[in-house]
Coordinates of C-alpha atoms in Angstrom, one line a residue:
M1 CA 70.5 -31.7 59.8
K2 CA 72.7 -28.7 59.6
T3 CA 71.9 -26.4 56.7
L4 CA 73.5 -23.5 54.9
A5 CA 71.6 -20.4 56.1
A6 CA 74.0 -17.7 55.1
L7 CA 77.5 -17.8 53.7
T8 CA 79.5 -14.7 52.9
I9 CA 82.4 -15.0 50.5
G10 CA 83.8 -11.6 49.6
T11 CA 85.9 -10.4 46.7
G12 CA 89.2 -12.3 46.8
L13 CA 92.2 -12.2 44.6
L14 CA 95.6 -13.9 44.6
A15 CA 98.0 -13.0 41.8
S16 CA 100.4 -15.6 40.4
S17 CA 103.3 -15.1 38.0
A18 CA 103.1 -18.7 36.8
F19 CA 101.1 -19.6 33.8
G20 CA 99.0 -22.8 33.8
A21 CA 97.7 -22.0 37.3
V22 CA 94.9 -20.1 39.1
S23 CA 94.0 -19.4 42.7
F24 CA 90.9 -18.4 44.5
N25 CA 90.6 -16.4 47.7
L26 CA 87.4 -16.6 49.7
Y27 CA 86.2 -14.7 52.8
V28 CA 84.0 -16.9 54.9
D29 CA 81.6 -15.4 57.4
A30 CA 78.4 -16.4 59.3
I31 CA 77.7 -20.0 58.4
A32 CA 74.9 -21.0 60.7
E33 CA 72.1 -23.4 61.5
S34 CA 69.0 -22.6 59.5
D35 CA 67.4 -20.8 62.5
G36 CA 70.3 -18.4 62.4
S37 CA 71.1 -18.9 66.1
T38 CA 74.0 -21.3 66.1
L39 CA 77.1 -20.3 64.2
I40 CA 79.0 -23.3 62.8
S41 CA 81.6 -21.5 60.7
D42 CA 84.4 -23.5 62.2
E43 CA 83.4 -26.9 60.8
G44 CA 82.8 -28.4 57.4
L45 CA 84.3 -28.7 54.0
L46 CA 84.0 -26.2 51.2
V47 CA 84.6 -27.7 47.8
L48 CA 84.9 -25.6 44.6
V49 CA 83.7 -27.7 41.6
V50 CA 83.9 -27.2 37.8
D51 CA 81.5 -28.6 35.2
T52 CA 83.9 -29.7 32.5
G53 CA 81.3 -31.3 30.3
S54 CA 79.0 -28.2 30.1
D55 CA 76.1 -30.5 30.8
G56 CA 75.1 -29.2 34.2
F57 CA 76.5 -30.3 37.6
S58 CA 76.2 -33.8 38.8
L59 CA 75.3 -34.2 42.4
P60 CA 77.3 -35.8 45.3
S61 CA 76.5 -39.4 46.0
A62 CA 77.4 -41.9 48.6
G63 CA 81.1 -42.4 48.3
S64 CA 81.9 -39.5 46.0
L65 CA 81.9 -35.7 46.3
V66 CA 81.7 -35.2 42.5
N67 CA 80.4 -37.3 39.7
G68 CA 80.1 -37.3 35.9
N69 CA 82.1 -34.6 34.2
D70 CA 82.6 -32.5 37.3
E71 CA 86.0 -32.0 38.9
I72 CA 87.2 -30.6 42.1
V73 CA 89.2 -27.3 41.6
T74 CA 90.1 -26.8 45.3
Y75 CA 88.7 -27.1 48.8
W76 CA 89.0 -25.7 52.3
D77 CA 88.7 -27.3 55.7
L78 CA 86.9 -24.8 57.9
A79 CA 87.9 -26.5 61.1
E80 CA 91.5 -26.3 60.1
E81 CA 91.2 -22.7 59.1
G82 CA 89.6 -21.8 62.5
V83 CA 86.9 -19.5 61.2
G84 CA 84.9 -19.4 64.5
D85 CA 82.3 -16.6 64.7
A86 CA 84.5 -14.1 62.9
Y87 CA 85.7 -14.3 59.3
I88 CA 88.9 -15.6 57.7
S89 CA 90.4 -15.3 54.3
L90 CA 90.5 -18.7 52.7
A91 CA 93.2 -18.6 50.1
S92 CA 93.7 -21.7 47.9
D93 CA 97.1 -22.8 46.8
L94 CA 97.9 -22.3 43.2
V95 CA 95.7 -24.7 41.3
E96 CA 97.3 -26.3 38.2
W97 CA 95.3 -26.1 35.0
Q98 CA 94.0 -29.6 34.2
A99 CA 93.6 -31.3 30.9
G100 CA 90.0 -31.1 29.9
W101 CA 89.3 -27.9 31.7
T102 CA 87.7 -25.2 29.4
E103 CA 87.7 -21.5 29.9
G104 CA 84.1 -20.4 30.8
S105 CA 83.0 -23.6 32.4
D106 CA 80.6 -23.1 35.3
L107 CA 81.8 -23.2 38.9
A108 CA 79.8 -24.3 41.9
L109 CA 80.6 -24.3 45.6
F110 CA 79.5 -27.2 47.8
W111 CA 79.5 -27.1 51.6
F112 CA 79.6 -30.4 53.6
P113 CA 79.1 -29.4 57.2
D114 CA 80.0 -32.9 58.5
L115 CA 83.1 -33.6 56.3
S116 CA 86.7 -32.5 56.6
K117 CA 89.9 -33.0 54.6
D118 CA 90.5 -36.2 56.6
N119 CA 87.0 -37.5 55.7
M120 CA 86.0 -36.5 52.2
T121 CA 83.7 -39.4 51.6
P122 CA 80.0 -38.7 51.9
T123 CA 77.4 -41.3 52.9
A124 CA 73.8 -41.5 51.9
D125 CA 72.8 -39.2 54.8
T126 CA 75.6 -36.6 54.4
A127 CA 74.2 -33.1 54.2
Y128 CA 75.4 -30.5 51.8
G129 CA 74.6 -27.0 50.6
V130 CA 75.3 -25.7 47.2
F131 CA 75.7 -22.4 45.3
S132 CA 76.1 -21.7 41.7
D133 CA 75.6 -18.5 39.7
A134 CA 74.5 -19.4 36.2
A135 CA 72.4 -16.3 36.1
G136 CA 75.2 -13.9 37.0
L137 CA 73.5 -12.5 40.2
T138 CA 76.7 -12.0 42.1
S139 CA 79.2 -9.2 41.8
G140 CA 82.9 -9.7 40.8
D141 CA 83.8 -12.0 38.0
G142 CA 81.3 -14.6 36.8
W143 CA 81.3 -18.0 38.4
E144 CA 83.2 -19.5 35.4
L145 CA 86.6 -21.1 35.1
P146 CA 89.2 -18.5 34.0
S147 CA 91.5 -19.0 31.0
D148 CA 94.6 -21.1 31.4
G149 CA 97.2 -18.8 33.0
E150 CA 94.7 -16.2 34.1
I151 CA 96.0 -14.4 37.1
M152 CA 93.4 -11.7 37.5
H153 CA 90.3 -13.8 38.3
R154 CA 88.0 -12.8 41.2
L155 CA 85.1 -14.6 42.8
A156 CA 82.5 -12.8 44.8
M157 CA 79.6 -14.6 46.4
F158 CA 76.7 -13.8 48.7
T159 CA 77.5 -10.1 48.6
T160 CA 74.8 -7.7 49.9
A161 CA 74.7 -6.0 46.5
A162 CA 73.5 -8.8 44.3
T163 CA 72.7 -12.3 45.4
K164 CA 70.1 -14.5 46.9
F165 CA 71.7 -14.5 50.3
S166 CA 72.7 -11.2 51.9
S167 CA 73.2 -11.3 55.6
L168 CA 72.0 -13.5 58.4
A169 CA 70.0 -10.8 60.1
S170 CA 67.8 -10.0 57.1
L171 CA 66.9 -13.5 56.0
P172 CA 63.8 -15.5 56.8
A173 CA 64.8 -18.9 58.3
D174 CA 64.2 -20.8 55.1
V175 CA 65.3 -18.3 52.5
G176 CA 68.6 -19.4 50.9
V177 CA 68.6 -22.7 52.8
T178 CA 70.1 -24.9 50.1
S179 CA 70.8 -27.9 52.3
Y180 CA 70.2 -31.5 51.1
A181 CA 71.1 -35.0 51.9
V182 CA 73.0 -37.1 49.4
S183 CA 70.0 -39.4 49.4
N184 CA 67.6 -36.5 48.8
P185 CA 69.3 -34.4 46.1
P186 CA 67.9 -31.1 44.7
S187 CA 66.6 -30.7 41.2
T188 CA 69.3 -29.6 38.7
T189 CA 66.8 -28.1 36.3
A190 CA 65.6 -24.5 36.3
P191 CA 62.4 -23.7 38.1
S192 CA 59.5 -22.5 36.1
V193 CA 59.2 -18.8 35.2
P194 CA 57.0 -17.0 37.7
S195 CA 54.0 -15.0 36.5
V196 CA 54.1 -11.7 38.4
D197 CA 51.8 -8.8 38.9
V198 CA 52.7 -5.5 40.6
V199 CA 50.5 -2.7 41.9
N200 CA 51.3 0.5 43.8
G201 CA 49.0 1.7 46.5
G202 CA 48.9 2.7 50.2
G203 CA 52.5 3.9 50.0
K204 CA 53.9 0.5 48.9
S205 CA 54.3 -1.7 45.8
T206 CA 52.9 -5.2 46.1
L207 CA 54.2 -8.0 43.9
T208 CA 52.2 -11.2 43.6
W209 CA 52.9 -14.3 41.7
T210 CA 52.0 -17.9 41.3
S211 CA 54.2 -20.5 43.1
T212 CA 56.8 -22.1 40.9
G213 CA 57.7 -25.0 43.2
T214 CA 61.2 -23.6 43.7
T215 CA 63.3 -24.9 46.6
G216 CA 65.5 -21.8 46.9
G217 CA 62.9 -19.0 47.2
Y218 CA 62.7 -15.8 45.3
I219 CA 64.8 -12.7 44.7
V220 CA 63.0 -9.4 44.2
Q221 CA 64.9 -6.7 42.3
R222 CA 64.0 -3.1 41.5
K223 CA 65.2 -0.4 39.2
K224 CA 64.5 3.3 39.7
G225 CA 64.0 5.1 36.4
D226 CA 67.1 4.7 34.3
G227 CA 69.2 3.3 37.2
A228 CA 70.7 -0.1 37.8
W229 CA 68.9 -3.2 39.1
E230 CA 69.3 -3.7 42.8
T231 CA 68.2 -6.6 45.0
I232 CA 65.7 -5.3 47.5
G233 CA 64.4 -8.4 49.2
F234 CA 63.9 -12.1 49.4
A235 CA 60.8 -14.4 49.7
S236 CA 60.9 -18.0 50.8
A237 CA 59.8 -21.0 48.8
G238 CA 56.0 -21.3 48.8
T239 CA 55.6 -17.5 49.3
T240 CA 53.5 -15.8 46.6
S241 CA 53.8 -12.1 47.5
Y242 CA 56.3 -9.4 48.5
E243 CA 55.7 -5.8 49.7
D244 CA 58.2 -3.0 48.8
T245 CA 57.5 -0.4 51.5
D246 CA 60.6 1.7 50.6
V247 CA 59.0 3.7 47.8
K248 CA 59.0 7.4 47.3
P249 CA 56.0 9.3 45.9
G250 CA 55.8 9.9 42.2
R251 CA 58.8 7.8 41.2
E252 CA 59.0 5.3 38.3
Y253 CA 59.9 1.8 39.4
D254 CA 60.5 -1.4 37.5
Y255 CA 60.5 -4.8 39.2
R256 CA 61.6 -8.2 38.3
L257 CA 61.5 -11.6 40.1
Y258 CA 63.9 -14.5 40.1
S259 CA 62.8 -17.9 41.0
V260 CA 65.8 -19.6 42.6
G261 CA 66.7 -23.3 42.2
A262 CA 69.7 -25.1 43.5
F263 CA 71.7 -24.6 40.3
A264 CA 69.7 -22.3 38.1
V265 CA 67.2 -19.5 38.3
A266 CA 64.2 -18.4 36.2
L267 CA 63.5 -14.7 35.6
Q268 CA 60.3 -12.8 35.0
D269 CA 61.3 -9.3 34.0
E270 CA 58.5 -8.1 31.6
L271 CA 56.6 -6.2 34.3
P272 CA 55.2 -2.8 33.4
V273 CA 57.0 0.3 34.8
I274 CA 54.8 1.7 37.5
T275 CA 54.6 5.2 39.0
S276 CA 54.1 5.3 42.8
E277 CA 51.2 7.2 44.1
R278 CA 51.6 10.7 45.6
S279 CA 49.5 13.1 47.5
I280 CA 49.1 16.5 46.0
F281 CA 48.6 20.2 47.0
A282 CA 45.0 20.6 46.1
N283 CA 45.1 24.1 47.4
I284 CA 47.7 26.7 48.4
S285 CA 46.7 30.0 50.0
S286 CA 48.0 33.0 51.8
R287 CA 46.6 35.7 54.0
A288 CA 48.0 39.1 55.0
S289 CA 47.1 42.7 55.7
V290 CA 46.9 45.3 53.0
N291 CA 46.9 49.0 53.7
N292 CA 45.9 51.6 51.1
D293 CA 46.8 54.4 53.5
D294 CA 50.4 53.6 54.1
G295 CA 51.9 55.0 50.9
I296 CA 54.1 51.9 50.4
R297 CA 53.1 50.3 47.1
A298 CA 54.1 46.8 48.2
Y299 CA 52.1 47.1 51.4
E300 CA 49.0 47.6 49.3
L301 CA 49.4 44.1 47.7
L302 CA 49.5 40.5 48.6
N303 CA 51.8 38.6 46.2
V304 CA 51.2 34.9 45.8
G305 CA 53.6 33.0 43.5
A306 CA 53.3 29.4 42.5
Q307 CA 55.0 26.8 40.4
L308 CA 53.5 23.8 38.7
Q309 CA 55.3 20.7 37.6
G310 CA 54.5 18.0 35.1
N311 CA 54.5 16.8 31.6
D312 CA 51.7 18.9 30.1
P313 CA 52.4 22.5 29.0
T314 CA 49.5 24.0 31.0
K315 CA 47.3 23.2 33.9
R316 CA 43.9 24.7 34.9
I317 CA 44.1 26.7 38.1
M318 CA 41.3 28.6 39.9
A319 CA 42.5 31.7 41.9
L320 CA 40.3 33.3 44.5
G321 CA 40.9 36.7 46.1
F322 CA 38.6 37.1 49.0
G323 CA 37.8 39.4 51.9
P324 CA 34.1 40.3 51.8
Y325 CA 33.1 36.7 52.0
N326 CA 34.9 36.3 55.4
N327 CA 33.2 39.5 56.7
E328 CA 29.8 38.2 55.8
K329 CA 30.4 34.7 56.9
N330 CA 31.8 35.5 60.3
D331 CA 30.1 38.9 60.9
R332 CA 33.4 40.8 60.9
T333 CA 34.8 44.0 59.5
T334 CA 38.5 43.2 59.7
W335 CA 38.6 42.0 56.1
V336 CA 38.7 44.3 53.1
S337 CA 35.3 45.0 51.6
D338 CA 36.4 44.7 48.0
T339 CA 39.1 42.7 46.3
F340 CA 40.9 43.0 43.0
L341 CA 42.9 40.0 41.6
E342 CA 45.4 39.9 38.8
Y343 CA 47.3 37.0 37.1
E344 CA 50.7 38.0 35.9
F345 CA 53.1 36.0 33.7
G346 CA 56.3 37.1 32.1
G347 CA 55.7 40.7 33.3
D348 CA 52.3 40.9 31.5
I349 CA 48.9 41.0 33.1
I350 CA 47.2 37.9 31.5
A351 CA 43.9 38.1 33.4
Y352 CA 42.2 40.2 36.1
N353 CA 38.9 40.3 38.0
D354 CA 37.1 42.7 40.3
N355 CA 33.7 41.2 41.1
W356 CA 33.8 37.5 40.2
M357 CA 30.4 37.3 38.6
Q358 CA 31.1 40.2 36.3
D359 CA 33.0 40.1 33.0
P360 CA 36.0 42.3 33.4
E361 CA 36.0 43.1 29.7
N362 CA 32.2 43.9 29.4
A363 CA 30.7 46.0 32.1
G364 CA 27.3 44.7 33.2
Q365 CA 27.8 41.3 31.6
V366 CA 28.2 38.0 33.5
D367 CA 31.7 36.6 33.4
P368 CA 31.7 33.7 30.9
D369 CA 33.8 31.7 33.3
A370 CA 31.3 32.2 36.2
E371 CA 29.5 28.9 35.8
A372 CA 32.7 26.9 35.5
I373 CA 34.2 28.8 38.5
L374 CA 31.0 28.1 40.6
A375 CA 31.2 24.4 39.7
T376 CA 34.9 24.3 40.6
M377 CA 34.3 26.0 43.9
G378 CA 31.7 23.3 44.8
A379 CA 33.9 20.4 43.6
V380 CA 37.1 21.4 45.5
G381 CA 35.4 22.7 48.6
A382 CA 36.4 26.3 48.1
P383 CA 34.3 29.2 49.5
V384 CA 31.2 29.7 47.3
F385 CA 30.9 33.4 47.0
F386 CA 27.6 33.5 45.1
Q387 CA 24.8 34.2 47.5
D388 CA 21.3 32.6 47.4
D389 CA 19.6 35.4 45.5
P390 CA 17.2 34.1 42.8
D391 CA 17.3 37.4 40.9
N392 CA 21.1 37.7 41.0
N393 CA 20.8 41.1 42.5
Y394 CA 23.7 40.5 44.7
V395 CA 27.2 40.4 43.2
S396 CA 30.0 39.3 45.4
R397 CA 32.8 41.8 45.7
D398 CA 35.3 38.9 46.0
S399 CA 37.2 38.0 42.9
A400 CA 38.0 34.9 40.9
I401 CA 40.0 33.8 37.9
L402 CA 40.0 30.4 36.1
E403 CA 42.9 30.1 33.8
D404 CA 45.2 27.6 32.1
V405 CA 48.7 28.5 33.5
P406 CA 52.1 27.3 32.3
V407 CA 53.7 24.2 33.9
N408 CA 57.4 24.2 35.0
T409 CA 57.5 28.0 35.1
P410 CA 56.7 30.3 38.1
V411 CA 53.4 32.3 37.9
L412 CA 52.2 35.2 40.0
F413 CA 48.8 36.2 41.4
R414 CA 48.5 39.6 43.0
A415 CA 45.6 40.8 45.2
T416 CA 44.6 44.2 46.6
S417 CA 41.7 46.2 47.8
L418 CA 40.2 49.0 45.8
D419 CA 38.4 50.6 48.7
D420 CA 39.9 50.1 52.2
S421 CA 42.5 48.3 54.3
G422 CA 42.3 45.0 56.2
F423 CA 42.9 41.3 55.7
I424 CA 42.9 39.8 52.3
A425 CA 43.5 36.2 51.1
V426 CA 44.4 34.5 47.9
G427 CA 43.8 30.8 47.3
L428 CA 44.9 28.7 44.3
F429 CA 43.1 25.5 43.6
D430 CA 43.7 22.6 41.3
G431 CA 41.1 23.2 38.7
E432 CA 41.2 19.7 37.2
Y433 CA 38.9 18.3 39.8
E434 CA 37.1 16.0 37.4
A435 CA 40.2 14.0 36.5
P436 CA 43.2 15.4 38.3
I437 CA 46.5 14.5 36.7
H438 CA 48.9 14.1 39.6
D439 CA 52.0 14.4 37.5
N440 CA 50.8 17.9 36.5
R441 CA 50.3 19.6 39.9
I442 CA 51.1 22.5 42.2
V443 CA 54.4 22.0 43.8
N444 CA 55.2 25.4 45.4
L445 CA 53.7 28.4 47.2
S446 CA 55.8 31.6 47.5
T447 CA 54.0 34.5 49.1
R448 CA 55.2 37.8 50.3
G449 CA 53.3 40.0 52.7
Y450 CA 53.6 42.7 55.3
L451 CA 53.4 41.7 58.9
E452 CA 52.3 44.5 61.3
E453 CA 53.2 44.4 64.9
D454 CA 51.0 41.7 66.5
G455 CA 49.6 41.1 62.9
I456 CA 49.0 38.0 60.9
F457 CA 50.7 36.7 57.8
N458 CA 50.3 33.1 56.8
G459 CA 50.3 30.5 54.1
G460 CA 48.2 27.4 54.0
V461 CA 47.9 24.1 52.1
I462 CA 45.4 21.3 51.6
I463 CA 47.1 18.0 50.9
T464 CA 44.9 15.4 49.4
G465 CA 45.7 11.8 48.7
T466 CA 46.4 8.6 50.6
V467 CA 50.1 8.8 51.3
P468 CA 52.2 11.2 53.4
K469 CA 53.9 14.1 51.8
E470 CA 57.2 15.8 52.6
V471 CA 57.0 19.6 52.7
L472 CA 59.6 22.3 53.1
V473 CA 58.5 25.5 54.6
V474 CA 60.6 28.7 55.0
A475 CA 59.7 31.9 56.8
A476 CA 62.2 34.3 55.4
G477 CA 62.9 37.8 56.7
P478 CA 66.7 38.5 57.0
Y479 CA 67.2 36.4 54.0
L480 CA 65.2 38.8 51.9
R481 CA 67.8 41.5 52.9
D482 CA 71.0 39.4 52.8
G483 CA 70.2 37.0 50.0
R484 CA 67.7 38.9 47.8
G485 CA 68.8 42.5 48.3
A486 CA 65.5 43.8 49.9
N487 CA 65.4 47.1 51.7
A488 CA 66.6 46.5 55.2
N489 CA 64.3 49.2 56.6
F490 CA 61.2 47.1 55.7
V491 CA 62.3 43.6 56.4
L492 CA 61.0 41.5 59.2
Q493 CA 64.2 40.9 61.2
N494 CA 63.3 37.8 63.2
P495 CA 60.4 35.7 61.9
Q496 CA 59.0 32.8 63.9
L497 CA 57.2 29.9 62.2
R498 CA 54.3 28.0 63.7
V499 CA 52.5 25.1 61.9
Q500 CA 48.9 24.2 62.7
R501 CA 46.7 21.4 61.7
T502 CA 43.4 23.0 60.7
A503 CA 39.9 21.7 60.0
V504 CA 40.2 19.5 63.1
P505 CA 39.0 20.2 66.6
G506 CA 41.2 22.8 68.3
N507 CA 43.4 23.5 65.3
P508 CA 46.5 22.3 67.2
I509 CA 49.9 23.8 66.8
I510 CA 52.2 20.9 65.7
L511 CA 55.5 22.6 65.2
Y512 CA 57.4 25.8 66.2
N513 CA 60.7 27.0 64.7
D514 CA 62.6 30.2 65.4
Q515 CA 65.9 29.6 63.6
W516 CA 66.3 27.2 60.7
D517 CA 69.6 25.8 61.9
V518 CA 68.2 24.7 65.3
Q519 CA 65.7 21.9 64.7
D520 CA 64.2 20.6 67.9
G521 CA 60.7 19.8 66.7
V522 CA 59.3 16.3 67.3
A523 CA 56.7 14.3 65.5
D524 CA 53.1 14.5 66.4
P525 CA 51.4 11.6 64.5
D526 CA 48.1 12.1 66.2
N527 CA 47.8 15.5 64.5
G528 CA 49.3 14.6 61.1
L529 CA 53.0 15.4 61.7
L530 CA 54.8 12.2 61.0
A531 CA 58.4 13.4 61.0
V532 CA 60.6 16.5 61.4
E533 CA 64.0 16.4 59.7
T534 CA 66.8 17.0 62.2
D535 CA 69.7 16.0 59.9
M536 CA 71.2 19.4 59.1
D537 CA 73.1 18.1 56.2
R538 CA 69.9 16.9 54.5
L539 CA 68.0 20.0 55.4
T540 CA 70.7 22.2 54.0
A541 CA 70.8 20.2 50.8
V542 CA 67.0 20.5 50.4
L543 CA 67.1 24.2 51.0
E544 CA 69.9 24.7 48.5
A545 CA 68.1 22.5 46.0
K546 CA 65.3 25.0 46.2
N547 CA 67.7 27.9 45.6
F548 CA 68.1 29.1 49.2
D549 CA 71.7 30.1 49.8
T550 CA 72.0 29.0 53.5
T551 CA 75.0 31.2 54.0
H552 CA 72.6 34.2 53.9
M553 CA 70.1 32.6 56.3
S554 CA 70.5 33.9 59.8
L555 CA 67.4 34.4 62.0
D556 CA 65.1 32.9 59.3
A557 CA 62.9 30.0 60.2
A558 CA 62.4 26.8 58.3
A559 CA 61.4 23.1 58.7
L560 CA 61.2 20.0 56.6
L561 CA 58.1 18.0 57.6
T562 CA 56.4 14.8 56.6
L563 CA 52.7 15.4 56.8
E564 CA 49.6 13.2 56.5
P565 CA 47.0 14.4 54.0
G566 CA 45.0 17.2 55.5
N567 CA 44.8 21.0 56.0
Y568 CA 47.7 22.9 57.4
L569 CA 48.5 26.5 58.2
F570 CA 52.0 28.0 58.3
R571 CA 51.9 31.2 60.3
V572 CA 54.7 33.8 60.6
F573 CA 55.0 35.8 63.8
A574 CA 57.4 38.6 64.6
E575 CA 59.7 38.2 67.6
D576 CA 60.3 41.5 69.4
D577 CA 63.5 40.9 71.3
G578 CA 64.0 44.7 71.9
T579 CA 66.7 44.9 69.2
S580 CA 64.9 43.9 66.0
R581 CA 62.1 45.4 64.0
P582 CA 58.8 43.8 65.2
D583 CA 57.0 44.4 61.9
G584 CA 58.0 44.3 58.2
F585 CA 57.9 42.2 55.0
A586 CA 58.4 38.5 55.1
Q587 CA 58.2 35.6 52.7
I588 CA 56.6 32.2 53.1
A589 CA 57.9 29.6 50.8
L590 CA 56.3 26.2 50.7
W591 CA 57.7 23.3 48.6
E592 CA 56.7 19.7 47.8
I593 CA 59.9 17.7 48.4
E594 CA 60.5 14.5 46.5
M595 CA 64.2 14.0 47.0
D596 CA 66.0 10.8 47.9

């Protein structure tokens, strides 16, 4: 038996200057066998029917295309039209308004693949397919009879925007197959309402429901936030689940499900709005050299800015400024021997710390936050500075601050050494380790440091969670001069960016970029790099959304990466091409990206 697998009828319109008449214009495309392999668009009879009694459609029977109160409005013979495997506009003649027709009466389309205008009499075994749109799932005007004399009526059916059948290529074989024999008619009643549950996890939303016994399958629709409903997929009759894998992290989604019958649908649309899961920046950090002998104030400091985002006014952050710890742990002398850490907001110093166990306000007293800081260090896997000394005789000369910082407003932490020069690092950790609120989270690292010739300046991030995260990283040098007005004498003229996966064997380099507008990086899934954005229009849009004026970006480096959860290091190097300054100030900017 031939069945209706997919039928495309586009928006059609014929205008008439005569009252008491109406016409319909249909674009027919891709009628096929149910397996989708054999096109049969050049055969069969399309019949447009109106329900004049408002009592539901009667079904074809042996000897009659329509029964009961139904009447034929118009019809098309596909063989005569010669549709073939392309498409053709099927325009009806002007149809005279008939006595007994009522504005707003439902319309349905029947397709009889074995009939023609010369043989319009079905037998008991004649196959037919049917479409009606009582639920208003199509675009265009509703599938209702227009008013007497209406000349601006439009039918649109099986459009990709909103219907149970979209295109042949995207349909399972039995979805949308509404083919019956006259002797085996479909039910004219609506299917039962499906009971649906939806959960988000593993980077997808999964809908499950109980079977409703529908013959037409299911339509899955989704709405993003305050947006409009859109059809995202179909499920065949007998199926009880659907996976939406096209979800972005941290978005609000609403779902609903239609159970499709031959002439009616049932809707379950009281599902709770869900927020898709996201991975978070559990830690951001930066490392650079500080030099107390240089005489340049900025060279004496490591500035680490951050921005938090969310619904709460504040979020608890633990900031660590360390140097001595690394010397002791790794038996080195290249790190500073003492650190001093400040938290600045709005131009004011809100908190500061020298030796993390000591209360900065009361000399000789234990910092009242010391116990909470120690617990946070252990919980988030941060370096534990406190040494195993039962008498507490040793006080680490690293520094720490535990503070509730404002959300949706940039904050600044500044680290220096009080005694000497060397490497210094600042790490910011999500302090809500007991019950992290992923909507209130760190979304940005912006750090400025001085890169000596053959020196080291880097930023790092720990991504925790179960789904990939898109990250924008910028290594700015010339941009500080041209876009931010920094002193050209101290700017790193040609920064290079290297990205490493850390805390894994070999700490492999997974990406290199020298100039932001030349993107030739490739994915390295084995080491956590799932994708590199090479669409320059999107990369430019993302940069500009984060307030980078790309017209002032020249030899700066940047990349937009999709990363698996894990530890990553973003390192800046100076390229000495014989014409540019091989040392100077640079900025590393790191952003969480959640843009469609």
